[in-house]
Amino acid sequence: MNEKKLVGEKAAEFVKDGMIVGLGTGSTVYYTLEKLGQRVKEGLQIKGIPTSKATEKLAHEFGIPLTSFKEVTYLDVAIDGADEVDPDLNLIKGGGGALLREKIIAAAANTFIVVADSTKLSAKLGSFRLPVEVIPFGYEWTAKQISSIGCIPEMRLSDGKPYITDNHNYIFDCEIPKDSQPHKLETVLNMIPGIVENGLFTKLADVIITLDANKKTVLIKEKNK
């Protein structure tokens, strides 16, 4: 069984009857969604809020009932992937372009569970470029402000044109300074006008589901433990 499938299916075990669930985006969470769909067919009663249009489509395909923040004010649990995870459970997310909705979902959840295969684990964040979502208006100016704090932004492209998020914004993929502190950088970036959100998720993850060194045993790392 591949790593993504192993950790993705393990995360589905945290979902109990009657829960409102944040449904993440990405190749690892795909297996969580697939497993939840199977459990729903077996009688599990849940409702989900997806972090992207792609996940919304998968939820419909797997038969997972959906709701929205018009109907609920919090989530019991949210399950999502990560592009990079450090030992303090800080994350870089947004490789799939859904970072804004993902952060809203993570912040709204009583428990935020992250599924990550062993390749996503890092001693220090920064090997994966940091996605930063910006509004199209004045994006050139915004890029200069990002550069002024030591990050090197590069416009994400799709077919030679700026990649457009589900929120109709652009994304800069940024090389971050080697000496940067995740929580401080997250705050400083979001103070720049034009930036909607960035892919640093600090002090949000409660549980990381990953694999040990032999890539066979599922590890569950919890915050402050």
JSON list of C-alpha atoms in Angstrom, two decimals:
[
{"chain": "A", "resi": 1, "resn": "MET", "atom": "CA", "xyz": [0.00, 0.00, 0.00]},
{"chain": "A", "resi": 2, "resn": "ASN", "atom": "CA", "xyz": [1.44, 3.40, -0.90]},
{"chain": "A", "resi": 3, "resn": "GLU", "atom": "CA", "xyz": [2.18, 5.97, 1.79]},
{"chain": "A", "resi": 4, "resn": "LYS", "atom": "CA", "xyz": [-0.50, 8.45, 0.76]},
{"chain": "A", "resi": 5, "resn": "LYS", "atom": "CA", "xyz": [-3.21, 5.81, 0.84]},
{"chain": "A", "resi": 6, "resn": "LEU", "atom": "CA", "xyz": [-2.04, 4.51, 4.22]},
{"chain": "A", "resi": 7, "resn": "VAL", "atom": "CA", "xyz": [-2.08, 7.87, 6.01]},
{"chain": "A", "resi": 8, "resn": "GLY", "atom": "CA", "xyz": [-5.11, 9.16, 4.13]},
{"chain": "A", "resi": 9, "resn": "GLU", "atom": "CA", "xyz": [-7.26, 6.21, 5.16]},
{"chain": "A", "resi": 10, "resn": "LYS", "atom": "CA", "xyz": [-5.97, 6.38, 8.75]},
{"chain": "A", "resi": 11, "resn": "ALA", "atom": "CA", "xyz": [-7.27, 9.94, 9.06]},
{"chain": "A", "resi": 12, "resn": "ALA", "atom": "CA", "xyz": [-10.79, 8.82, 8.19]},
{"chain": "A", "resi": 13, "resn": "GLU", "atom": "CA", "xyz": [-10.85, 6.86, 11.46]},
{"chain": "A", "resi": 14, "resn": "PHE", "atom": "CA", "xyz": [-11.00, 10.17, 13.38]},
{"chain": "A", "resi": 15, "resn": "VAL", "atom": "CA", "xyz": [-14.39, 11.00, 11.85]},
{"chain": "A", "resi": 16, "resn": "LYS", "atom": "CA", "xyz": [-17.33, 9.95, 14.00]},
{"chain": "A", "resi": 17, "resn": "ASP", "atom": "CA", "xyz": [-21.07, 9.85, 13.47]},
{"chain": "A", "resi": 18, "resn": "GLY", "atom": "CA", "xyz": [-22.76, 13.25, 13.46]},
{"chain": "A", "resi": 19, "resn": "MET", "atom": "CA", "xyz": [-19.60, 15.27, 12.77]},
{"chain": "A", "resi": 20, "resn": "ILE", "atom": "CA", "xyz": [-19.22, 18.31, 10.54]},
{"chain": "A", "resi": 21, "resn": "VAL", "atom": "CA", "xyz": [-15.99, 17.73, 8.62]},
{"chain": "A", "resi": 22, "resn": "GLY", "atom": "CA", "xyz": [-13.63, 20.03, 6.76]},
{"chain": "A", "resi": 23, "resn": "LEU", "atom": "CA", "xyz": [-12.62, 18.23, 3.56]},
{"chain": "A", "resi": 24, "resn": "GLY", "atom": "CA", "xyz": [-9.12, 19.05, 2.37]},
{"chain": "A", "resi": 25, "resn": "THR", "atom": "CA", "xyz": [-7.56, 19.17, -1.08]},
{"chain": "A", "resi": 26, "resn": "GLY", "atom": "CA", "xyz": [-4.79, 17.07, -2.60]},
{"chain": "A", "resi": 27, "resn": "SER", "atom": "CA", "xyz": [-3.55, 13.64, -3.55]},
{"chain": "A", "resi": 28, "resn": "THR", "atom": "CA", "xyz": [-3.27, 12.30, 0.01]},
{"chain": "A", "resi": 29, "resn": "VAL", "atom": "CA", "xyz": [-6.65, 13.57, 1.19]},
{"chain": "A", "resi": 30, "resn": "TYR", "atom": "CA", "xyz": [-8.15, 11.90, -1.87]},
{"chain": "A", "resi": 31, "resn": "TYR", "atom": "CA", "xyz": [-7.85, 8.59, -0.02]},
{"chain": "A", "resi": 32, "resn": "THR", "atom": "CA", "xyz": [-9.48, 10.11, 3.07]},
{"chain": "A", "resi": 33, "resn": "LEU", "atom": "CA", "xyz": [-12.42, 11.24, 0.96]},
{"chain": "A", "resi": 34, "resn": "GLU", "atom": "CA", "xyz": [-12.66, 7.86, -0.73]},
{"chain": "A", "resi": 35, "resn": "LYS", "atom": "CA", "xyz": [-12.70, 6.09, 2.65]},
{"chain": "A", "resi": 36, "resn": "LEU", "atom": "CA", "xyz": [-15.27, 8.50, 4.08]},
{"chain": "A", "resi": 37, "resn": "GLY", "atom": "CA", "xyz": [-17.46, 7.86, 1.04]},
{"chain": "A", "resi": 38, "resn": "GLN", "atom": "CA", "xyz": [-17.32, 4.13, 1.77]},
{"chain": "A", "resi": 39, "resn": "ARG", "atom": "CA", "xyz": [-18.23, 4.74, 5.41]},
{"chain": "A", "resi": 40, "resn": "VAL", "atom": "CA", "xyz": [-21.15, 6.98, 4.42]},
{"chain": "A", "resi": 41, "resn": "LYS", "atom": "CA", "xyz": [-22.50, 4.18, 2.24]},
{"chain": "A", "resi": 42, "resn": "GLU", "atom": "CA", "xyz": [-22.22, 1.92, 5.29]},
{"chain": "A", "resi": 43, "resn": "GLY", "atom": "CA", "xyz": [-24.33, 4.33, 7.36]},
{"chain": "A", "resi": 44, "resn": "LEU", "atom": "CA", "xyz": [-21.98, 7.04, 8.70]},
{"chain": "A", "resi": 45, "resn": "GLN", "atom": "CA", "xyz": [-23.88, 10.30, 9.18]},
{"chain": "A", "resi": 46, "resn": "ILE", "atom": "CA", "xyz": [-21.67, 13.33, 8.47]},
{"chain": "A", "resi": 47, "resn": "LYS", "atom": "CA", "xyz": [-21.66, 16.59, 6.54]},
{"chain": "A", "resi": 48, "resn": "GLY", "atom": "CA", "xyz": [-18.62, 18.17, 4.94]},
{"chain": "A", "resi": 49, "resn": "ILE", "atom": "CA", "xyz": [-17.39, 21.56, 3.84]},
{"chain": "A", "resi": 50, "resn": "PRO", "atom": "CA", "xyz": [-14.86, 21.33, 0.97]},
{"chain": "A", "resi": 51, "resn": "THR", "atom": "CA", "xyz": [-11.73, 23.47, 0.67]},
{"chain": "A", "resi": 52, "resn": "SER", "atom": "CA", "xyz": [-11.87, 23.66, -3.13]},
{"chain": "A", "resi": 53, "resn": "LYS", "atom": "CA", "xyz": [-14.07, 23.14, -6.15]},
{"chain": "A", "resi": 54, "resn": "ALA", "atom": "CA", "xyz": [-12.05, 20.02, -6.93]},
{"chain": "A", "resi": 55, "resn": "THR", "atom": "CA", "xyz": [-12.82, 18.56, -3.51]},
{"chain": "A", "resi": 56, "resn": "GLU", "atom": "CA", "xyz": [-16.48, 19.52, -3.83]},
{"chain": "A", "resi": 57, "resn": "LYS", "atom": "CA", "xyz": [-16.60, 17.48, -7.04]},
{"chain": "A", "resi": 58, "resn": "LEU", "atom": "CA", "xyz": [-14.95, 14.48, -5.36]},
{"chain": "A", "resi": 59, "resn": "ALA", "atom": "CA", "xyz": [-17.34, 14.69, -2.41]},
{"chain": "A", "resi": 60, "resn": "HIS", "atom": "CA", "xyz": [-20.29, 14.47, -4.80]},
{"chain": "A", "resi": 61, "resn": "GLU", "atom": "CA", "xyz": [-18.67, 11.53, -6.59]},
{"chain": "A", "resi": 62, "resn": "PHE", "atom": "CA", "xyz": [-18.06, 9.67, -3.31]},
{"chain": "A", "resi": 63, "resn": "GLY", "atom": "CA", "xyz": [-21.51, 10.46, -1.93]},
{"chain": "A", "resi": 64, "resn": "ILE", "atom": "CA", "xyz": [-20.39, 12.67, 0.98]},
{"chain": "A", "resi": 65, "resn": "PRO", "atom": "CA", "xyz": [-23.18, 15.11, 1.97]},
{"chain": "A", "resi": 66, "resn": "LEU", "atom": "CA", "xyz": [-22.11, 18.76, 2.04]},
{"chain": "A", "resi": 67, "resn": "THR", "atom": "CA", "xyz": [-23.09, 21.83, 4.04]},
{"chain": "A", "resi": 68, "resn": "SER", "atom": "CA", "xyz": [-21.77, 25.40, 4.28]},
{"chain": "A", "resi": 69, "resn": "PHE", "atom": "CA", "xyz": [-20.95, 28.13, 6.77]},
{"chain": "A", "resi": 70, "resn": "LYS", "atom": "CA", "xyz": [-24.45, 29.47, 6.21]},
{"chain": "A", "resi": 71, "resn": "GLU", "atom": "CA", "xyz": [-25.62, 26.44, 8.17]},
{"chain": "A", "resi": 72, "resn": "VAL", "atom": "CA", "xyz": [-22.78, 25.84, 10.68]},
{"chain": "A", "resi": 73, "resn": "THR", "atom": "CA", "xyz": [-20.44, 28.02, 12.71]},
{"chain": "A", "resi": 74, "resn": "TYR", "atom": "CA", "xyz": [-17.64, 25.51, 13.38]},
{"chain": "A", "resi": 75, "resn": "LEU", "atom": "CA", "xyz": [-16.28, 22.15, 12.27]},
{"chain": "A", "resi": 76, "resn": "ASP", "atom": "CA", "xyz": [-15.71, 19.18, 14.54]},
{"chain": "A", "resi": 77, "resn": "VAL", "atom": "CA", "xyz": [-12.66, 18.13, 12.56]},
{"chain": "A", "resi": 78, "resn": "ALA", "atom": "CA", "xyz": [-10.82, 19.13, 9.40]},
{"chain": "A", "resi": 79, "resn": "ILE", "atom": "CA", "xyz": [-8.51, 16.81, 7.47]},
{"chain": "A", "resi": 80, "resn": "ASP", "atom": "CA", "xyz": [-6.04, 18.16, 4.95]},
{"chain": "A", "resi": 81, "resn": "GLY", "atom": "CA", "xyz": [-2.62, 17.51, 3.46]},
{"chain": "A", "resi": 82, "resn": "ALA", "atom": "CA", "xyz": [0.57, 19.56, 3.53]},
{"chain": "A", "resi": 83, "resn": "ASP", "atom": "CA", "xyz": [3.45, 20.30, 1.21]},
{"chain": "A", "resi": 84, "resn": "GLU", "atom": "CA", "xyz": [5.95, 20.51, 4.05]},
{"chain": "A", "resi": 85, "resn": "VAL", "atom": "CA", "xyz": [5.82, 19.83, 7.81]},
{"chain": "A", "resi": 86, "resn": "ASP", "atom": "CA", "xyz": [8.41, 20.77, 10.44]},
{"chain": "A", "resi": 87, "resn": "PRO", "atom": "CA", "xyz": [8.92, 19.17, 13.90]},
{"chain": "A", "resi": 88, "resn": "ASP", "atom": "CA", "xyz": [6.80, 21.88, 15.57]},
{"chain": "A", "resi": 89, "resn": "LEU", "atom": "CA", "xyz": [3.83, 21.00, 13.34]},
{"chain": "A", "resi": 90, "resn": "ASN", "atom": "CA", "xyz": [4.19, 24.18, 11.29]},
{"chain": "A", "resi": 91, "resn": "LEU", "atom": "CA", "xyz": [3.14, 23.68, 7.68]},
{"chain": "A", "resi": 92, "resn": "ILE", "atom": "CA", "xyz": [3.57, 25.02, 4.19]},
{"chain": "A", "resi": 93, "resn": "LYS", "atom": "CA", "xyz": [0.40, 24.48, 2.19]},
{"chain": "A", "resi": 94, "resn": "GLY", "atom": "CA", "xyz": [-1.01, 25.74, -1.08]},
{"chain": "A", "resi": 95, "resn": "GLY", "atom": "CA", "xyz": [0.73, 23.66, -3.70]},
{"chain": "A", "resi": 96, "resn": "GLY", "atom": "CA", "xyz": [-2.73, 22.82, -5.02]},
{"chain": "A", "resi": 97, "resn": "GLY", "atom": "CA", "xyz": [-3.78, 26.46, -5.00]},
{"chain": "A", "resi": 98, "resn": "ALA", "atom": "CA", "xyz": [-6.45, 26.17, -2.29]},
{"chain": "A", "resi": 99, "resn": "LEU", "atom": "CA", "xyz": [-4.58, 27.78, 0.62]},
{"chain": "A", "resi": 100, "resn": "LEU", "atom": "CA", "xyz": [-7.12, 30.51, 1.43]},
{"chain": "A", "resi": 101, "resn": "ARG", "atom": "CA", "xyz": [-10.10, 28.20, 1.81]},
{"chain": "A", "resi": 102, "resn": "GLU", "atom": "CA", "xyz": [-7.87, 25.62, 3.49]},
{"chain": "A", "resi": 103, "resn": "LYS", "atom": "CA", "xyz": [-6.83, 28.12, 6.16]},
{"chain": "A", "resi": 104, "resn": "ILE", "atom": "CA", "xyz": [-10.42, 29.19, 6.79]},
{"chain": "A", "resi": 105, "resn": "ILE", "atom": "CA", "xyz": [-11.43, 25.56, 7.22]},
{"chain": "A", "resi": 106, "resn": "ALA", "atom": "CA", "xyz": [-8.44, 24.82, 9.49]},
{"chain": "A", "resi": 107, "resn": "ALA", "atom": "CA", "xyz": [-9.17, 27.84, 11.69]},
{"chain": "A", "resi": 108, "resn": "ALA", "atom": "CA", "xyz": [-12.84, 26.88, 12.00]},
{"chain": "A", "resi": 109, "resn": "ALA", "atom": "CA", "xyz": [-12.11, 23.30, 13.10]},
{"chain": "A", "resi": 110, "resn": "ASN", "atom": "CA", "xyz": [-12.00, 22.14, 16.70]},
{"chain": "A", "resi": 111, "resn": "THR", "atom": "CA", "xyz": [-9.37, 19.61, 15.60]},
{"chain": "A", "resi": 112, "resn": "PHE", "atom": "CA", "xyz": [-7.16, 20.07, 12.54]},
{"chain": "A", "resi": 113, "resn": "ILE", "atom": "CA", "xyz": [-5.61, 16.82, 11.30]},
{"chain": "A", "resi": 114, "resn": "VAL", "atom": "CA", "xyz": [-2.85, 16.85, 8.69]},
{"chain": "A", "resi": 115, "resn": "VAL", "atom": "CA", "xyz": [-2.00, 13.83, 6.55]},
{"chain": "A", "resi": 116, "resn": "ALA", "atom": "CA", "xyz": [1.55, 13.78, 5.21]},
{"chain": "A", "resi": 117, "resn": "ASP", "atom": "CA", "xyz": [3.68, 11.03, 3.71]},
{"chain": "A", "resi": 118, "resn": "SER", "atom": "CA", "xyz": [7.31, 10.83, 4.83]},
{"chain": "A", "resi": 119, "resn": "THR", "atom": "CA", "xyz": [8.58, 12.94, 1.91]},
{"chain": "A", "resi": 120, "resn": "LYS", "atom": "CA", "xyz": [6.76, 15.98, 3.36]},
{"chain": "A", "resi": 121, "resn": "LEU", "atom": "CA", "xyz": [8.67, 15.97, 6.65]},
{"chain": "A", "resi": 122, "resn": "SER", "atom": "CA", "xyz": [11.40, 18.58, 7.00]},
{"chain": "A", "resi": 123, "resn": "ALA", "atom": "CA", "xyz": [13.75, 19.74, 9.76]},
{"chain": "A", "resi": 124, "resn": "LYS", "atom": "CA", "xyz": [13.00, 23.34, 8.75]},
{"chain": "A", "resi": 125, "resn": "LEU", "atom": "CA", "xyz": [10.42, 24.82, 6.41]},
{"chain": "A", "resi": 126, "resn": "GLY", "atom": "CA", "xyz": [11.61, 26.32, 3.15]},
{"chain": "A", "resi": 127, "resn": "SER", "atom": "CA", "xyz": [12.52, 23.56, 0.72]},
{"chain": "A", "resi": 128, "resn": "PHE", "atom": "CA", "xyz": [9.00, 23.89, -0.73]},
{"chain": "A", "resi": 129, "resn": "ARG", "atom": "CA", "xyz": [8.35, 27.37, -2.06]},
{"chain": "A", "resi": 130, "resn": "LEU", "atom": "CA", "xyz": [5.74, 29.29, -0.09]},
{"chain": "A", "resi": 131, "resn": "PRO", "atom": "CA", "xyz": [2.48, 30.02, -1.96]},
{"chain": "A", "resi": 132, "resn": "VAL", "atom": "CA", "xyz": [1.11, 33.53, -1.41]},
{"chain": "A", "resi": 133, "resn": "GLU", "atom": "CA", "xyz": [-2.35, 34.41, -2.76]},
{"chain": "A", "resi": 134, "resn": "VAL", "atom": "CA", "xyz": [-2.72, 38.00, -3.99]},
{"chain": "A", "resi": 135, "resn": "ILE", "atom": "CA", "xyz": [-5.48, 39.99, -5.64]},
{"chain": "A", "resi": 136, "resn": "PRO", "atom": "CA", "xyz": [-4.85, 40.80, -9.33]},
{"chain": "A", "resi": 137, "resn": "PHE", "atom": "CA", "xyz": [-5.10, 44.57, -8.83]},
{"chain": "A", "resi": 138, "resn": "GLY", "atom": "CA", "xyz": [-1.63, 45.97, -8.17]},
{"chain": "A", "resi": 139, "resn": "TYR", "atom": "CA", "xyz": [0.00, 42.54, -8.08]},
{"chain": "A", "resi": 140, "resn": "GLU", "atom": "CA", "xyz": [3.22, 44.02, -9.47]},
{"chain": "A", "resi": 141, "resn": "TRP", "atom": "CA", "xyz": [3.45, 46.36, -6.46]},
{"chain": "A", "resi": 142, "resn": "THR", "atom": "CA", "xyz": [2.57, 43.55, -4.10]},
{"chain": "A", "resi": 143, "resn": "ALA", "atom": "CA", "xyz": [5.40, 41.46, -5.54]},
{"chain": "A", "resi": 144, "resn": "LYS", "atom": "CA", "xyz": [7.86, 44.26, -4.78]},
{"chain": "A", "resi": 145, "resn": "GLN", "atom": "CA", "xyz": [6.69, 44.40, -1.17]},
{"chain": "A", "resi": 146, "resn": "ILE", "atom": "CA", "xyz": [7.14, 40.64, -0.86]},
{"chain": "A", "resi": 147, "resn": "SER", "atom": "CA", "xyz": [10.67, 41.03, -2.20]},
{"chain": "A", "resi": 148, "resn": "SER", "atom": "CA", "xyz": [11.39, 43.82, 0.28]},
{"chain": "A", "resi": 149, "resn": "ILE", "atom": "CA", "xyz": [11.05, 41.44, 3.24]},
{"chain": "A", "resi": 150, "resn": "GLY", "atom": "CA", "xyz": [13.50, 38.95, 1.75]},
{"chain": "A", "resi": 151, "resn": "CYS", "atom": "CA", "xyz": [11.20, 36.59, -0.08]},
{"chain": "A", "resi": 152, "resn": "ILE", "atom": "CA", "xyz": [11.66, 35.93, -3.80]},
{"chain": "A", "resi": 153, "resn": "PRO", "atom": "CA", "xyz": [8.25, 35.75, -5.53]},
{"chain": "A", "resi": 154, "resn": "GLU", "atom": "CA", "xyz": [7.54, 33.98, -8.81]},
{"chain": "A", "resi": 155, "resn": "MET", "atom": "CA", "xyz": [4.13, 34.18, -10.47]},
{"chain": "A", "resi": 156, "resn": "ARG", "atom": "CA", "xyz": [2.46, 30.78, -10.73]},
{"chain": "A", "resi": 157, "resn": "LEU", "atom": "CA", "xyz": [1.44, 30.12, -14.33]},
{"chain": "A", "resi": 158, "resn": "SER", "atom": "CA", "xyz": [-1.01, 27.83, -16.07]},
{"chain": "A", "resi": 159, "resn": "ASP", "atom": "CA", "xyz": [-0.63, 27.45, -19.84]},
{"chain": "A", "resi": 160, "resn": "GLY", "atom": "CA", "xyz": [1.57, 30.52, -19.89]},
{"chain": "A", "resi": 161, "resn": "LYS", "atom": "CA", "xyz": [-0.97, 32.71, -18.09]},
{"chain": "A", "resi": 162, "resn": "PRO", "atom": "CA", "xyz": [-1.34, 33.57, -14.41]},
{"chain": "A", "resi": 163, "resn": "TYR", "atom": "CA", "xyz": [-2.86, 30.70, -12.45]},
{"chain": "A", "resi": 164, "resn": "ILE", "atom": "CA", "xyz": [-6.30, 31.68, -11.15]},
{"chain": "A", "resi": 165, "resn": "THR", "atom": "CA", "xyz": [-7.48, 30.39, -7.77]},
{"chain": "A", "resi": 166, "resn": "ASP", "atom": "CA", "xyz": [-11.05, 29.40, -6.92]},
{"chain": "A", "resi": 167, "resn": "ASN", "atom": "CA", "xyz": [-11.28, 32.90, -5.43]},
{"chain": "A", "resi": 168, "resn": "HIS", "atom": "CA", "xyz": [-10.21, 34.56, -8.71]},
{"chain": "A", "resi": 169, "resn": "ASN", "atom": "CA", "xyz": [-6.81, 35.59, -7.37]},
{"chain": "A", "resi": 170, "resn": "TYR", "atom": "CA", "xyz": [-3.17, 35.02, -8.38]},
{"chain": "A", "resi": 171, "resn": "ILE", "atom": "CA", "xyz": [-0.49, 33.04, -6.55]},
{"chain": "A", "resi": 172, "resn": "PHE", "atom": "CA", "xyz": [3.18, 33.87, -6.08]},
{"chain": "A", "resi": 173, "resn": "ASP", "atom": "CA", "xyz": [5.39, 30.91, -5.17]},
{"chain": "A", "resi": 174, "resn": "CYS", "atom": "CA", "xyz": [8.09, 32.39, -2.96]},
{"chain": "A", "resi": 175, "resn": "GLU", "atom": "CA", "xyz": [11.54, 31.35, -1.87]},
{"chain": "A", "resi": 176, "resn": "ILE", "atom": "CA", "xyz": [11.76, 32.30, 1.79]},
{"chain": "A", "resi": 177, "resn": "PRO", "atom": "CA", "xyz": [14.85, 33.36, 3.77]},
{"chain": "A", "resi": 178, "resn": "LYS", "atom": "CA", "xyz": [16.70, 30.47, 5.41]},
{"chain": "A", "resi": 179, "resn": "ASP", "atom": "CA", "xyz": [16.64, 32.21, 8.79]},
{"chain": "A", "resi": 180, "resn": "SER", "atom": "CA", "xyz": [12.91, 33.00, 8.70]},
{"chain": "A", "resi": 181, "resn": "GLN", "atom": "CA", "xyz": [10.66, 32.19, 11.65]},
{"chain": "A", "resi": 182, "resn": "PRO", "atom": "CA", "xyz": [7.39, 30.66, 10.39]},
{"chain": "A", "resi": 183, "resn": "HIS", "atom": "CA", "xyz": [4.94, 32.43, 12.71]},
{"chain": "A", "resi": 184, "resn": "LYS", "atom": "CA", "xyz": [6.61, 35.82, 12.32]},
{"chain": "A", "resi": 185, "resn": "LEU", "atom": "CA", "xyz": [6.82, 35.51, 8.53]},
{"chain": "A", "resi": 186, "resn": "GLU", "atom": "CA", "xyz": [3.17, 34.42, 8.32]},
{"chain": "A", "resi": 187, "resn": "THR", "atom": "CA", "xyz": [2.12, 37.57, 10.19]},
{"chain": "A", "resi": 188, "resn": "VAL", "atom": "CA", "xyz": [4.38, 39.97, 8.30]},
{"chain": "A", "resi": 189, "resn": "LEU", "atom": "CA", "xyz": [3.26, 38.71, 4.90]},
{"chain": "A", "resi": 190, "resn": "ASN", "atom": "CA", "xyz": [-0.42, 39.12, 5.73]},
{"chain": "A", "resi": 191, "resn": "MET", "atom": "CA", "xyz": [0.18, 42.76, 6.70]},
{"chain": "A", "resi": 192, "resn": "ILE", "atom": "CA", "xyz": [1.13, 43.60, 3.10]},
{"chain": "A", "resi": 193, "resn": "PRO", "atom": "CA", "xyz": [-1.84, 45.14, 1.22]},
{"chain": "A", "resi": 194, "resn": "GLY", "atom": "CA", "xyz": [-2.82, 42.97, -1.72]},
{"chain": "A", "resi": 195, "resn": "ILE", "atom": "CA", "xyz": [-1.96, 39.71, -0.02]},
{"chain": "A", "resi": 196, "resn": "VAL", "atom": "CA", "xyz": [-5.11, 37.73, 0.73]},
{"chain": "A", "resi": 197, "resn": "GLU", "atom": "CA", "xyz": [-3.40, 34.86, 2.55]},
{"chain": "A", "resi": 198, "resn": "ASN", "atom": "CA", "xyz": [-0.17, 32.87, 2.60]},
{"chain": "A", "resi": 199, "resn": "GLY", "atom": "CA", "xyz": [0.57, 29.17, 2.86]},
{"chain": "A", "resi": 200, "resn": "LEU", "atom": "CA", "xyz": [2.28, 29.21, 6.25]},
{"chain": "A", "resi": 201, "resn": "PHE", "atom": "CA", "xyz": [0.02, 27.37, 8.69]},
{"chain": "A", "resi": 202, "resn": "THR", "atom": "CA", "xyz": [1.49, 27.94, 12.15]},
{"chain": "A", "resi": 203, "resn": "LYS", "atom": "CA", "xyz": [-0.12, 27.03, 15.47]},
{"chain": "A", "resi": 204, "resn": "LEU", "atom": "CA", "xyz": [-3.05, 25.42, 13.63]},
{"chain": "A", "resi": 205, "resn": "ALA", "atom": "CA", "xyz": [-2.29, 21.70, 13.24]},
{"chain": "A", "resi": 206, "resn": "ASP", "atom": "CA", "xyz": [-3.37, 19.53, 16.18]},
{"chain": "A", "resi": 207, "resn": "VAL", "atom": "CA", "xyz": [-2.39, 16.13, 14.77]},
{"chain": "A", "resi": 208, "resn": "ILE", "atom": "CA", "xyz": [0.00, 14.99, 12.04]},
{"chain": "A", "resi": 209, "resn": "ILE", "atom": "CA", "xyz": [-0.56, 11.53, 10.60]},
{"chain": "A", "resi": 210, "resn": "THR", "atom": "CA", "xyz": [2.59, 10.31, 8.88]},
{"chain": "A", "resi": 211, "resn": "LEU", "atom": "CA", "xyz": [4.95, 7.30, 8.71]},
{"chain": "A", "resi": 212, "resn": "ASP", "atom": "CA", "xyz": [8.02, 6.26, 10.66]},
{"chain": "A", "resi": 213, "resn": "ALA", "atom": "CA", "xyz": [11.46, 5.67, 9.22]},
{"chain": "A", "resi": 214, "resn": "ASN", "atom": "CA", "xyz": [10.61, 2.21, 7.88]},
{"chain": "A", "resi": 215, "resn": "LYS", "atom": "CA", "xyz": [7.58, 3.69, 6.09]},
{"chain": "A", "resi": 216, "resn": "LYS", "atom": "CA", "xyz": [5.30, 1.00, 7.39]},
{"chain": "A", "resi": 217, "resn": "THR", "atom": "CA", "xyz": [3.98, 2.13, 10.76]},
{"chain": "A", "resi": 218, "resn": "VAL", "atom": "CA", "xyz": [1.59, 5.06, 10.98]},
{"chain": "A", "resi": 219, "resn": "LEU", "atom": "CA", "xyz": [2.71, 7.71, 13.45]},
{"chain": "A", "resi": 220, "resn": "ILE", "atom": "CA", "xyz": [0.36, 10.17, 15.08]},
{"chain": "A", "resi": 221, "resn": "LYS", "atom": "CA", "xyz": [2.12, 13.29, 16.31]},
{"chain": "A", "resi": 222, "resn": "GLU", "atom": "CA", "xyz": [0.08, 15.58, 18.50]},
{"chain": "A", "resi": 223, "resn": "LYS", "atom": "CA", "xyz": [0.59, 19.23, 19.38]},
{"chain": "A", "resi": 224, "resn": "ASN", "atom": "CA", "xyz": [2.70, 19.80, 22.53]},
{"chain": "A", "resi": 225, "resn": "LYS", "atom": "CA", "xyz": [3.58, 16.14, 22.77]}
]
